[in-house]
Amino acid sequence: AVGAGMVLGPVWGFVTVWVGAMLGAYLGFWFARTFGQPLLRRLVAPHRLERVQHWLQRIDMPLLLVVRLLPVLSFNLINYALGLTPISWWQFTWTTGVGIVPGIVLMVAFGAHLHDWRMLTIMTVGALLVGGGGYLMLRRRMATHPAQCTTSRPPALRTDE
């Protein structure tokens, strides 16, 4: 994204990175949905898989957006993991499409303005505010909606039963 900003500028760099990220996200989601779910059905006892799927259905849209805002979570790992959940393609598309915008804007703008230290300072502060805001939103969501945003671990997926 930084390189795209340097070479293509802020507008075309953003468009290129966003389209590429969405195509990559779709591919990871499709791969997990197509090959991962059938593999899970063969490896995991049906009642255990049903319990985990039920637990995953409690994930709501604001939480999916927050997950996309936190830069410490692997983008590809999130795509694969969401492909194993019962969320729809539409939910995946809009939460991914909207959730990746702030990070892409910051990275592309960073690359487009590497020569201007004032702009880099503003973007660094902006990145810290976005990351901190996402963290605070997640903490507040977990505190006010414990049934939807549980901090407990999901049911185990043991294959020995």
CSV table of C-alpha atoms in Angstrom, one decimal:
chain,number,residue,atom,x,y,z
A,1,ALA,CA,0.0,0.0,0.0
A,2,VAL,CA,2.9,2.3,0.8
A,3,GLY,CA,4.5,1.5,-2.6
A,4,ALA,CA,1.2,2.0,-4.4
A,5,GLY,CA,0.9,5.4,-2.8
A,6,MET,CA,4.4,6.3,-3.9
A,7,VAL,CA,4.0,5.1,-7.5
A,8,LEU,CA,0.4,5.7,-8.2
A,9,GLY,CA,-0.5,8.6,-5.9
A,10,PRO,CA,-3.2,8.7,-3.3
A,11,VAL,CA,-6.3,8.2,-5.4
A,12,TRP,CA,-5.2,5.5,-7.8
A,13,GLY,CA,-3.1,3.9,-5.1
A,14,PHE,CA,-6.1,3.6,-2.9
A,15,VAL,CA,-8.3,2.2,-5.7
A,16,THR,CA,-5.6,-0.4,-6.7
A,17,VAL,CA,-4.9,-1.6,-3.2
A,18,TRP,CA,-8.6,-1.7,-2.2
A,19,VAL,CA,-9.6,-3.8,-5.2
A,20,GLY,CA,-6.6,-6.1,-4.8
A,21,ALA,CA,-7.4,-6.5,-1.1
A,22,MET,CA,-11.0,-7.3,-1.8
A,23,LEU,CA,-10.1,-9.8,-4.5
A,24,GLY,CA,-7.7,-11.5,-2.1
A,25,ALA,CA,-10.2,-11.5,0.7
A,26,TYR,CA,-12.8,-13.1,-1.6
A,27,LEU,CA,-10.4,-15.8,-2.6
A,28,GLY,CA,-9.5,-16.6,1.0
A,29,PHE,CA,-13.1,-16.6,2.1
A,30,TRP,CA,-14.2,-18.8,-0.9
A,31,PHE,CA,-11.3,-21.2,-0.3
A,32,ALA,CA,-12.2,-21.7,3.3
A,33,ARG,CA,-15.9,-21.9,2.5
A,34,THR,CA,-15.4,-24.4,-0.3
A,35,PHE,CA,-12.6,-26.7,1.1
A,36,GLY,CA,-12.5,-25.9,4.8
A,37,GLN,CA,-16.1,-26.6,5.8
A,38,PRO,CA,-16.2,-30.0,4.1
A,39,LEU,CA,-12.9,-30.9,5.7
A,40,LEU,CA,-14.2,-29.8,9.1
A,41,ARG,CA,-17.3,-31.9,8.6
A,42,ARG,CA,-15.1,-35.0,8.0
A,43,LEU,CA,-12.7,-34.3,10.9
A,44,VAL,CA,-15.0,-33.0,13.6
A,45,ALA,CA,-18.0,-34.7,15.3
A,46,PRO,CA,-21.3,-33.2,14.0
A,47,HIS,CA,-22.5,-32.2,17.4
A,48,ARG,CA,-19.3,-30.4,18.2
A,49,LEU,CA,-19.2,-28.6,14.9
A,50,GLU,CA,-22.8,-27.5,15.4
A,51,ARG,CA,-22.0,-26.1,18.9
A,52,VAL,CA,-19.1,-24.1,17.5
A,53,GLN,CA,-21.2,-22.8,14.5
A,54,HIS,CA,-23.9,-21.7,17.0
A,55,TRP,CA,-21.2,-19.9,19.1
A,56,LEU,CA,-19.9,-18.2,16.0
A,57,GLN,CA,-23.4,-17.0,15.0
A,58,ARG,CA,-23.3,-14.6,18.0
A,59,ILE,CA,-20.7,-12.5,16.2
A,60,ASP,CA,-22.4,-9.3,15.1
A,61,MET,CA,-21.6,-6.7,12.4
A,62,PRO,CA,-20.0,-4.0,14.6
A,63,LEU,CA,-17.6,-6.7,15.9
A,64,LEU,CA,-16.7,-7.7,12.4
A,65,LEU,CA,-16.0,-4.1,11.5
A,66,VAL,CA,-13.8,-3.7,14.7
A,67,VAL,CA,-11.9,-6.8,13.8
A,68,ARG,CA,-11.0,-5.3,10.4
A,69,LEU,CA,-9.9,-2.0,12.1
A,70,LEU,CA,-7.4,-3.7,14.4
A,71,PRO,CA,-4.1,-3.9,12.5
A,72,VAL,CA,-2.7,-6.6,14.9
A,73,LEU,CA,-5.0,-9.3,13.4
A,74,SER,CA,-3.8,-11.0,10.2
A,75,PHE,CA,-6.0,-10.0,7.3
A,76,ASN,CA,-5.7,-13.4,5.5
A,77,LEU,CA,-6.3,-15.3,8.7
A,78,ILE,CA,-9.5,-13.4,9.3
A,79,ASN,CA,-10.6,-14.2,5.7
A,80,TYR,CA,-10.1,-17.9,6.2
A,81,ALA,CA,-11.7,-17.9,9.6
A,82,LEU,CA,-14.8,-16.1,8.4
A,83,GLY,CA,-15.0,-18.5,5.5
A,84,LEU,CA,-15.6,-21.3,8.1
A,85,THR,CA,-18.4,-19.3,9.8
A,86,PRO,CA,-22.1,-19.2,8.7
A,87,ILE,CA,-21.9,-15.5,7.8
A,88,SER,CA,-23.2,-14.6,4.4
A,89,TRP,CA,-21.1,-13.4,1.4
A,90,TRP,CA,-22.9,-10.0,1.7
A,91,GLN,CA,-22.0,-9.6,5.4
A,92,PHE,CA,-18.4,-10.5,4.6
A,93,THR,CA,-18.3,-8.1,1.6
A,94,TRP,CA,-19.6,-5.0,3.3
A,95,THR,CA,-17.7,-5.5,6.6
A,96,THR,CA,-14.5,-6.2,4.8
A,97,GLY,CA,-15.0,-3.4,2.2
A,98,VAL,CA,-15.8,-0.8,4.8
A,99,GLY,CA,-13.4,-2.1,7.5
A,100,ILE,CA,-10.3,-2.0,5.4
A,101,VAL,CA,-10.7,1.6,4.2
A,102,PRO,CA,-9.1,3.4,7.1
A,103,GLY,CA,-5.9,1.3,7.0
A,104,ILE,CA,-5.6,1.5,3.2
A,105,VAL,CA,-6.1,5.3,3.3
A,106,LEU,CA,-3.4,5.7,5.9
A,107,MET,CA,-0.9,3.4,4.2
A,108,VAL,CA,-1.4,4.8,0.7
A,109,ALA,CA,-1.3,8.4,1.9
A,110,PHE,CA,1.8,7.6,3.9
A,111,GLY,CA,3.5,6.4,0.7
A,112,ALA,CA,2.2,9.3,-1.4
A,113,HIS,CA,3.6,11.9,1.2
A,114,LEU,CA,6.9,10.3,2.3
A,115,HIS,CA,8.6,13.6,1.5
A,116,ASP,CA,6.5,15.8,3.8
A,117,TRP,CA,7.3,15.2,7.5
A,118,ARG,CA,4.3,17.2,8.7
A,119,MET,CA,1.9,15.0,6.8
A,120,LEU,CA,3.6,11.9,8.1
A,121,THR,CA,3.1,13.2,11.6
A,122,ILE,CA,-0.6,13.8,11.0
A,123,MET,CA,-1.0,10.3,9.5
A,124,THR,CA,0.9,8.7,12.4
A,125,VAL,CA,-1.4,10.4,14.9
A,126,GLY,CA,-4.4,9.4,12.8
A,127,ALA,CA,-3.3,5.8,12.7
A,128,LEU,CA,-2.9,5.7,16.5
A,129,LEU,CA,-6.4,7.3,16.9
A,130,VAL,CA,-8.0,4.8,14.5
A,131,GLY,CA,-6.3,1.8,16.2
A,132,GLY,CA,-7.1,3.1,19.6
A,133,GLY,CA,-10.6,3.8,18.6
A,134,GLY,CA,-11.1,0.3,17.3
A,135,TYR,CA,-9.7,-1.1,20.5
A,136,LEU,CA,-12.0,1.1,22.7
A,137,MET,CA,-15.0,0.1,20.6
A,138,LEU,CA,-14.2,-3.6,21.0
A,139,ARG,CA,-13.8,-3.1,24.8
A,140,ARG,CA,-17.0,-1.2,25.1
A,141,ARG,CA,-18.9,-3.7,22.9
A,142,MET,CA,-17.6,-6.6,25.0
A,143,ALA,CA,-18.7,-4.8,28.2
A,144,THR,CA,-22.2,-3.9,27.1
A,145,HIS,CA,-23.0,-7.0,25.0
A,146,PRO,CA,-21.3,-9.9,26.8
A,147,ALA,CA,-23.7,-12.5,25.2
A,148,GLN,CA,-22.7,-11.4,21.7
A,149,CYS,CA,-19.1,-10.6,22.3
A,150,THR,CA,-18.1,-13.2,24.7
A,151,THR,CA,-14.6,-13.3,26.1
A,152,SER,CA,-14.9,-17.0,26.7
A,153,ARG,CA,-13.3,-19.4,24.4
A,154,PRO,CA,-15.3,-21.2,21.8
A,155,PRO,CA,-16.3,-24.8,22.3
A,156,ALA,CA,-13.5,-27.2,21.6
A,157,LEU,CA,-13.3,-28.9,18.2
A,158,ARG,CA,-11.9,-32.2,19.3
A,159,THR,CA,-11.9,-35.0,16.7
A,160,ASP,CA,-11.7,-37.9,19.2
A,161,GLU,CA,-15.5,-38.3,19.5
